[in-house]
Amino acid sequence: MHTPAPIGRTPAAADAPPAVVHLLGGTRRSIRLLGLIGMALACAPLVVRSEFHLTFMTLALYSTLLGSAWNILGGFGGQYSFGHAVFFGLGAYTGAILQVHAGLPAWTGLLAGSAIGGAAGAALGAISFRYGLRGSYFALVTLAMAEVFRIIANSVPFTGAGVGMMIELRSGPADLQFESRQGYYYFALALALVALAVSSWVRHSRFGAALAAVRDNEDAARALGIDATRIKVAATALSGSLMAAGGVFYLQYFHYIDPMLVFGPAVSVEALLGPIVGGLGTVLGPLIGAFALALVSQVATQALGQAPALSMALYGVILIVMVTFLPRGLGRLRLRRGRHA
Amino acid sequence: MNVDSTPGEILLAVDELHGGYGAVEVLRGISLQVRQGEIIALLGSNGAGKSTFINTVCGLLAPGHGRVEWLGRDITRLGSAGIVAQGLIQVPEGRRVFPNLSVLENLILGSYRRGRAARQANLERVLTIFPRLRERSGQSAGTLSGGEQQMLAIGRALMGEPVLLILDEPSLGLAPLIVEEMFGLIAQLNREGLTILLVEQNVAQSLELANRAHVIENGSVVFGGSRAELLATDRLRRAYLGS
């Protein structure tokens, strides 16, 4: 193409700086911000001495991992899954089966679990998106898939059926079990930082732009030659892989899993609440949401701890208020100017 | 543009194309040809099947019977990604920019099928054609005015290095002055060597620009010829120009 003379009524803009700087600047800023957050969180155990508070932060980081995983598909991709427990459970059971039946060390479970979660994501995405499932239909398929796996895990012998599975207590970083609270804290922090780094990559990459384009207007994206199905399948795989790592963390932390615990709807809900409260489709939304929700849950428990049902109700009320008054999430309060979170 | 084709060579040849939505047949055998360097106007009232036609040609809708050829090669079932890579690119009706992405990200996505170096070069060209977009590059596309969004949609399509650009109702919902500017741009792009298929309801202005026009009614081409021939056909002149 030759270059036609400029049109439009503002020729003054010709000497504006090259536009590409914006994208790269956003990436660098995002990496710097994540680095700072990572360092601050890594130093936190030096200040936070109480086991109670460290456990609180460990579980909030674990929740950040689940939220970030869900957010890649749900936030950046606009495909709402109500059954992310399917990936979580696959990761947890992969880890447990490799340790209990094959006698392999836990880190192999982390790798294999993530790989299986990714493969399951690709398969689920391929089946759903090839047939054009969107919106509530996709949500229902994911919900059903988690239930199917819960029932399978409840029925077959090698998962211990309804009894569940328990892993041996061993202590050592290679076994991903830790005697100190700090050990688990750093394990959760490492996984959460990986998830946040992947989110940041998605946010600033060409893949992420294509994913957002498909979310905003799939037909227009296809008109540009973007293979919408492939992009969504890839996002589901990435999301499933990180979610499965969350399942492995759960196994290493609690040493015990059963079908309801890891394939049940509570896990799926935990994964989607954080990003919705913190800010859908933002890098830091799941982190902000996870800590805010952990705090709310703690406040509710301490205020009405004697009556667990009431504390859950209070938690629900606070949640409704947050979603009503901050529909775009807590993370957008500060970041209203741009999307370079 | 980037293809060395002698002027007048047939770029796009559509033969008896059928298509629609599931069981609903909208296109009842459409045939037309677009030659290198032309501006072709595709006219017809609402619901005649114009958008269905171009979406089927571009691989966004599944075709029924019939054949679409690009430079003599069958592309009927190539799929939208492959067709865009060939340089057959459309600017969809209603602009359809990605509102939550920045102007720059919208443009970059236009070069999705191209390499990194080509992307950068295309970006510089498009931002030179549309200085306004350079000015607004960091802004999210949803905050642009209607005219700016149309420029962005065209710029985004140019990022894909089109050989034939299909514009679906580019003047829809724009102020008269902006429409004037838009048609000026189309003429200019054509002078630079871009072949254009213009789908429009703005018949008078399209005919001033176009070398030839096709009229679609009820999913069939009822007329194909020059502006003079169309004006000489009483029924069509009355129906589309009102006099």
Short mmCIF file of C-alpha atoms in Angstrom, two decimals, chain A:
data_model
loop_
_atom_site.label_atom_id
_atom_site.label_comp_id
_atom_site.label_asym_id
_atom_site.label_seq_id
_atom_site.Cartn_x
_atom_site.Cartn_y
_atom_site.Cartn_z
CA MET A 1 0.00 0.00 0.00
CA HIS A 2 1.30 3.46 -0.79
CA THR A 3 0.63 6.12 1.72
CA PRO A 4 -2.31 8.34 0.88
CA ALA A 5 -2.21 11.85 2.24
CA PRO A 6 -3.58 12.12 5.77
CA ILE A 7 -7.27 12.74 6.09
CA GLY A 8 -9.29 13.71 9.11
CA ARG A 9 -9.38 17.18 10.49
CA THR A 10 -6.45 17.06 12.89
CA PRO A 11 -3.21 16.98 10.93
CA ALA A 12 -1.49 18.43 14.00
CA ALA A 13 -1.25 14.93 15.43
CA ALA A 14 1.36 13.88 12.88
CA ASP A 15 4.20 14.63 15.29
CA ALA A 16 2.69 12.65 18.16
CA PRO A 17 5.02 10.01 19.66
CA PRO A 18 4.96 6.53 18.14
CA ALA A 19 1.99 4.71 19.55
CA VAL A 20 3.65 1.35 20.19
CA VAL A 21 5.28 2.68 23.34
CA HIS A 22 1.91 2.44 25.08
CA LEU A 23 1.65 -1.33 24.81
CA LEU A 24 5.21 -2.02 25.86
CA GLY A 25 5.04 0.59 28.61
CA GLY A 26 1.96 -1.16 29.97
CA THR A 27 3.77 -4.47 30.04
CA ARG A 28 6.81 -3.09 31.80
CA ARG A 29 4.71 -1.21 34.32
CA SER A 30 2.70 -4.33 34.96
CA ILE A 31 5.82 -6.47 35.49
CA ARG A 32 7.30 -3.87 37.83
CA LEU A 33 4.09 -3.70 39.83
CA LEU A 34 3.87 -7.49 40.11
CA GLY A 35 7.54 -7.62 41.16
CA LEU A 36 6.90 -5.09 43.91
CA ILE A 37 3.82 -6.94 45.12
CA GLY A 38 5.75 -10.22 45.05
CA MET A 39 8.62 -8.78 47.06
CA ALA A 40 6.29 -7.23 49.61
CA LEU A 41 4.42 -10.52 50.04
CA ALA A 42 7.71 -12.45 50.25
CA CYS A 43 8.85 -10.20 53.08
CA ALA A 44 5.51 -10.40 54.89
CA PRO A 45 6.44 -13.41 57.11
CA LEU A 46 9.27 -11.29 58.58
CA VAL A 47 6.65 -8.93 59.93
CA VAL A 48 3.65 -11.21 60.36
CA ARG A 49 4.67 -13.40 63.26
CA SER A 50 1.35 -14.88 64.33
CA GLU A 51 0.44 -18.25 62.86
CA PHE A 52 -3.16 -17.16 62.61
CA HIS A 53 -2.39 -14.23 60.36
CA LEU A 54 0.03 -16.21 58.25
CA THR A 55 -2.59 -18.91 57.68
CA PHE A 56 -5.05 -16.19 56.73
CA MET A 57 -2.64 -14.88 54.10
CA THR A 58 -1.74 -18.36 52.86
CA LEU A 59 -5.38 -19.18 52.20
CA ALA A 60 -5.95 -15.77 50.57
CA LEU A 61 -3.03 -16.44 48.20
CA TYR A 62 -4.42 -19.89 47.43
CA SER A 63 -7.73 -18.20 46.67
CA THR A 64 -5.85 -15.73 44.44
CA LEU A 65 -4.55 -18.68 42.45
CA LEU A 66 -8.05 -20.08 41.94
CA GLY A 67 -9.46 -16.65 41.09
CA SER A 68 -6.67 -15.87 38.61
CA ALA A 69 -7.19 -19.22 36.93
CA TRP A 70 -10.93 -18.58 36.55
CA ASN A 71 -10.35 -14.96 35.51
CA ILE A 72 -8.28 -15.95 32.47
CA LEU A 73 -11.28 -17.62 30.91
CA GLY A 74 -14.10 -15.77 32.68
CA GLY A 75 -12.65 -12.27 32.93
CA PHE A 76 -10.34 -11.88 29.94
CA GLY A 77 -12.32 -14.31 27.79
CA GLY A 78 -15.87 -13.53 28.97
CA GLN A 79 -16.75 -17.24 29.18
CA TYR A 80 -18.28 -17.82 32.60
CA SER A 81 -17.59 -21.24 34.01
CA PHE A 82 -19.66 -22.48 36.95
CA GLY A 83 -17.75 -25.73 37.14
CA HIS A 84 -14.09 -24.91 37.52
CA ALA A 85 -14.03 -27.56 40.26
CA VAL A 86 -13.65 -30.09 37.45
CA PHE A 87 -10.06 -28.91 36.83
CA PHE A 88 -9.37 -28.45 40.53
CA GLY A 89 -10.52 -31.98 41.30
CA LEU A 90 -8.59 -33.50 38.42
CA GLY A 91 -5.43 -31.84 39.72
CA ALA A 92 -6.04 -32.97 43.30
CA TYR A 93 -6.85 -36.55 42.34
CA THR A 94 -3.91 -36.76 39.93
CA GLY A 95 -1.60 -35.72 42.76
CA ALA A 96 -3.18 -38.14 45.21
CA ILE A 97 -3.20 -41.11 42.84
CA LEU A 98 0.44 -40.58 41.81
CA GLN A 99 1.52 -40.44 45.45
CA VAL A 100 -0.69 -43.17 46.89
CA HIS A 101 -0.82 -45.72 44.06
CA ALA A 102 2.44 -45.01 42.21
CA GLY A 103 4.55 -43.84 45.12
CA LEU A 104 5.81 -40.84 43.16
CA PRO A 105 6.92 -37.62 44.87
CA ALA A 106 4.46 -34.77 45.18
CA TRP A 107 6.15 -32.45 42.70
CA THR A 108 5.38 -34.91 39.90
CA GLY A 109 1.76 -34.57 40.96
CA LEU A 110 1.99 -30.81 40.56
CA LEU A 111 3.36 -31.13 37.03
CA ALA A 112 1.11 -34.00 35.94
CA GLY A 113 -1.94 -32.43 37.61
CA SER A 114 -1.41 -29.12 35.79
CA ALA A 115 -0.88 -30.95 32.52
CA ILE A 116 -4.07 -32.99 32.96
CA GLY A 117 -5.98 -29.87 33.99
CA GLY A 118 -4.78 -28.17 30.81
CA ALA A 119 -5.69 -31.13 28.65
CA ALA A 120 -9.13 -31.33 30.27
CA GLY A 121 -9.58 -27.61 29.64
CA ALA A 122 -8.65 -28.03 25.98
CA ALA A 123 -11.08 -30.96 25.65
CA LEU A 124 -13.95 -29.20 27.41
CA GLY A 125 -13.31 -26.01 25.44
CA ALA A 126 -13.10 -27.86 22.14
CA ILE A 127 -16.38 -29.68 22.75
CA SER A 128 -18.23 -26.58 23.96
CA PHE A 129 -16.93 -23.91 21.61
CA ARG A 130 -16.91 -26.01 18.46
CA TYR A 131 -20.65 -26.31 18.87
CA GLY A 132 -21.00 -22.62 19.58
CA LEU A 133 -22.01 -22.86 23.23
CA ARG A 134 -21.95 -19.44 24.86
CA GLY A 135 -23.17 -17.66 27.96
CA SER A 136 -25.44 -19.62 30.23
CA TYR A 137 -25.18 -22.75 28.05
CA PHE A 138 -21.43 -22.86 28.52
CA ALA A 139 -21.88 -22.23 32.26
CA LEU A 140 -24.33 -25.15 32.49
CA VAL A 141 -22.02 -27.51 30.60
CA THR A 142 -19.13 -26.73 32.95
CA LEU A 143 -21.42 -27.18 35.96
CA ALA A 144 -22.59 -30.53 34.64
CA MET A 145 -19.03 -31.61 33.86
CA ALA A 146 -17.91 -30.99 37.46
CA GLU A 147 -20.89 -33.02 38.70
CA VAL A 148 -20.09 -35.86 36.31
CA PHE A 149 -16.54 -36.05 37.63
CA ARG A 150 -17.75 -35.82 41.22
CA ILE A 151 -19.98 -38.83 40.62
CA ILE A 152 -17.21 -40.74 38.82
CA ALA A 153 -14.79 -40.05 41.67
CA ASN A 154 -17.50 -41.26 44.03
CA SER A 155 -17.91 -44.54 42.17
CA VAL A 156 -14.60 -45.90 40.92
CA PRO A 157 -12.18 -47.80 43.18
CA PHE A 158 -8.89 -46.05 42.39
CA THR A 159 -10.14 -42.74 43.80
CA GLY A 160 -11.17 -44.35 47.05
CA ALA A 161 -14.77 -43.61 46.08
CA GLY A 162 -16.76 -41.83 48.77
CA VAL A 163 -14.10 -42.48 51.43
CA GLY A 164 -11.69 -40.16 49.67
CA MET A 165 -7.90 -40.28 49.63
CA MET A 166 -5.31 -39.40 52.18
CA ILE A 167 -1.67 -38.78 51.36
CA GLU A 168 1.14 -39.85 53.66
CA LEU A 169 2.55 -37.26 55.95
CA ARG A 170 6.11 -36.53 54.89
CA SER A 171 8.01 -33.39 55.43
CA GLY A 172 10.29 -31.89 52.93
CA PRO A 173 10.17 -29.32 50.17
CA ALA A 174 10.40 -32.10 47.55
CA ASP A 175 7.24 -33.63 48.99
CA LEU A 176 5.57 -30.22 48.97
CA GLN A 177 4.67 -30.63 52.61
CA PHE A 178 6.02 -28.27 55.18
CA GLU A 179 6.36 -28.34 58.93
CA SER A 180 6.17 -24.59 59.28
CA ARG A 181 3.40 -22.23 58.31
CA GLN A 182 6.01 -20.24 56.38
CA GLY A 183 6.66 -23.20 54.09
CA TYR A 184 3.05 -23.35 52.97
CA TYR A 185 2.91 -19.60 52.76
CA TYR A 186 5.78 -19.51 50.27
CA PHE A 187 4.30 -22.45 48.34
CA ALA A 188 1.01 -20.57 47.98
CA LEU A 189 2.84 -17.34 47.15
CA ALA A 190 4.86 -19.02 44.40
CA LEU A 191 1.74 -20.48 42.78
CA ALA A 192 -0.18 -17.21 43.09
CA LEU A 193 2.69 -15.25 41.53
CA VAL A 194 2.87 -17.68 38.63
CA ALA A 195 -0.88 -17.24 38.09
CA LEU A 196 -0.56 -13.44 38.27
CA ALA A 197 2.39 -13.46 35.87
CA VAL A 198 0.41 -15.59 33.41
CA SER A 199 -2.53 -13.17 33.78
CA SER A 200 -0.24 -10.25 33.10
CA TRP A 201 1.06 -11.96 29.99
CA VAL A 202 -2.49 -12.61 28.83
CA ARG A 203 -3.44 -9.01 29.49
CA HIS A 204 -0.62 -7.57 27.41
CA SER A 205 -0.03 -10.17 24.71
CA ARG A 206 -1.43 -10.47 21.22
CA PHE A 207 -3.16 -13.64 22.42
CA GLY A 208 -4.85 -11.66 25.19
CA ALA A 209 -5.94 -8.93 22.80
CA ALA A 210 -7.47 -11.57 20.52
CA LEU A 211 -9.18 -13.16 23.53
CA ALA A 212 -10.65 -9.82 24.58
CA ALA A 213 -11.70 -9.14 20.98
CA VAL A 214 -13.56 -12.45 20.88
CA ARG A 215 -15.19 -11.56 24.21
CA ASP A 216 -16.25 -8.09 23.01
CA ASN A 217 -17.49 -9.12 19.57
CA GLU A 218 -16.84 -12.58 18.25
CA ASP A 219 -18.12 -11.89 14.72
CA ALA A 220 -15.92 -8.84 14.30
CA ALA A 221 -12.96 -10.79 15.62
CA ARG A 222 -13.58 -13.55 13.09
CA ALA A 223 -13.85 -10.95 10.34
CA LEU A 224 -10.22 -10.03 11.12
CA GLY A 225 -9.15 -13.62 10.66
CA ILE A 226 -8.98 -14.50 14.35
CA ASP A 227 -9.81 -18.16 14.95
CA ALA A 228 -12.26 -17.56 17.80
CA THR A 229 -12.70 -21.23 18.70
CA ARG A 230 -8.98 -21.88 18.93
CA ILE A 231 -8.42 -18.78 21.08
CA LYS A 232 -11.16 -19.81 23.52
CA VAL A 233 -9.92 -23.40 23.69
CA ALA A 234 -6.41 -22.14 24.49
CA ALA A 235 -7.78 -19.88 27.22
CA THR A 236 -9.74 -22.77 28.75
CA ALA A 237 -6.63 -24.96 28.73
CA LEU A 238 -4.52 -22.27 30.41
CA SER A 239 -7.24 -21.64 32.96
CA GLY A 240 -7.75 -25.36 33.64
CA SER A 241 -4.05 -25.93 34.12
CA LEU A 242 -3.71 -23.23 36.78
CA MET A 243 -6.91 -24.36 38.47
CA ALA A 244 -5.55 -27.92 38.67
CA ALA A 245 -2.41 -26.58 40.37
CA GLY A 246 -4.80 -25.15 42.97
CA GLY A 247 -6.18 -28.65 43.48
CA VAL A 248 -2.69 -30.00 44.08
CA PHE A 249 -2.05 -27.24 46.62
CA TYR A 250 -5.26 -28.17 48.43
CA LEU A 251 -4.14 -31.80 48.59
CA GLN A 252 -0.69 -30.93 49.94
CA TYR A 253 -2.15 -28.52 52.48
CA PHE A 254 -5.00 -30.59 53.89
CA HIS A 255 -3.58 -34.06 53.05
CA TYR A 256 -7.07 -35.35 52.45
CA ILE A 257 -9.54 -35.08 49.57
CA ASP A 258 -12.93 -36.56 48.78
CA PRO A 259 -15.23 -36.08 45.77
CA MET A 260 -17.40 -33.40 47.38
CA LEU A 261 -14.43 -31.41 48.66
CA VAL A 262 -12.64 -31.11 45.32
CA PHE A 263 -15.33 -31.55 42.65
CA GLY A 264 -18.12 -29.84 44.65
CA PRO A 265 -19.73 -26.54 43.69
CA ALA A 266 -18.10 -24.70 46.62
CA VAL A 267 -14.76 -24.79 44.80
CA SER A 268 -16.29 -23.44 41.59
CA VAL A 269 -17.91 -20.61 43.53
CA GLU A 270 -14.71 -19.75 45.37
CA ALA A 271 -12.90 -19.48 42.02
CA LEU A 272 -15.37 -17.01 40.50
CA LEU A 273 -16.15 -14.85 43.56
CA GLY A 274 -12.68 -13.33 43.91
CA PRO A 275 -12.39 -11.94 40.38
CA ILE A 276 -15.99 -10.71 40.39
CA VAL A 277 -15.46 -8.81 43.64
CA GLY A 278 -11.95 -7.66 42.75
CA GLY A 279 -12.41 -6.77 39.10
CA LEU A 280 -13.19 -9.05 36.16
CA GLY A 281 -10.61 -9.16 33.42
CA THR A 282 -7.93 -7.29 35.37
CA VAL A 283 -4.60 -8.77 36.43
CA LEU A 284 -4.85 -7.77 40.08
CA GLY A 285 -8.61 -8.21 40.48
CA PRO A 286 -8.38 -11.81 41.76
CA LEU A 287 -5.69 -10.81 44.30
CA ILE A 288 -7.69 -7.85 45.57
CA GLY A 289 -10.90 -9.88 45.60
CA ALA A 290 -9.33 -12.83 47.41
CA PHE A 291 -7.95 -10.69 50.24
CA ALA A 292 -11.14 -8.63 50.51
CA LEU A 293 -13.31 -11.75 50.70
CA ALA A 294 -11.01 -13.43 53.21
CA LEU A 295 -11.26 -10.31 55.34
CA VAL A 296 -15.04 -10.13 55.04
CA SER A 297 -15.33 -13.80 55.89
CA GLN A 298 -13.09 -13.28 58.94
CA VAL A 299 -15.07 -10.28 60.13
CA ALA A 300 -18.33 -12.17 59.70
CA THR A 301 -16.99 -15.14 61.64
CA GLN A 302 -15.66 -13.02 64.48
CA ALA A 303 -18.79 -10.93 64.72
CA LEU A 304 -21.18 -13.90 64.74
CA GLY A 305 -18.87 -16.84 65.34
CA GLN A 306 -21.22 -18.50 67.83
CA ALA A 307 -23.84 -18.84 65.10
CA PRO A 308 -22.18 -20.18 61.91
CA ALA A 309 -25.38 -19.90 59.88
CA LEU A 310 -25.70 -16.23 60.78
CA SER A 311 -22.08 -15.52 59.92
CA MET A 312 -22.64 -17.03 56.47
CA ALA A 313 -25.70 -14.82 56.08
CA LEU A 314 -23.69 -11.74 57.03
CA TYR A 315 -21.02 -12.79 54.51
CA GLY A 316 -23.76 -13.02 51.88
CA VAL A 317 -25.14 -9.60 52.72
CA ILE A 318 -21.72 -7.97 52.50
CA LEU A 319 -21.20 -9.70 49.16
CA ILE A 320 -24.49 -8.42 47.78
CA VAL A 321 -23.66 -4.88 48.89
CA MET A 322 -20.21 -5.04 47.26
CA VAL A 323 -21.48 -6.36 43.96
CA THR A 324 -24.35 -3.86 43.91
CA PHE A 325 -22.28 -0.78 44.60
CA LEU A 326 -19.04 -1.82 42.91
CA PRO A 327 -20.25 -3.80 39.91
CA ARG A 328 -16.89 -3.44 38.17
CA GLY A 329 -14.95 -4.60 41.19
CA LEU A 330 -12.83 -3.16 43.96
CA GLY A 331 -9.79 -3.06 41.70
CA ARG A 332 -11.38 -0.42 39.47
CA LEU A 333 -11.71 2.06 42.30
CA ARG A 334 -8.13 3.14 41.95
CA LEU A 335 -7.57 2.21 38.33
CA ARG A 336 -10.37 4.13 36.73
CA ARG A 337 -8.01 5.96 34.38
CA GLY A 338 -6.86 3.05 32.28
CA ARG A 339 -6.68 -0.66 31.83
CA HIS A 340 -2.97 -0.97 32.55
CA ALA A 341 -3.46 -2.71 35.88
#
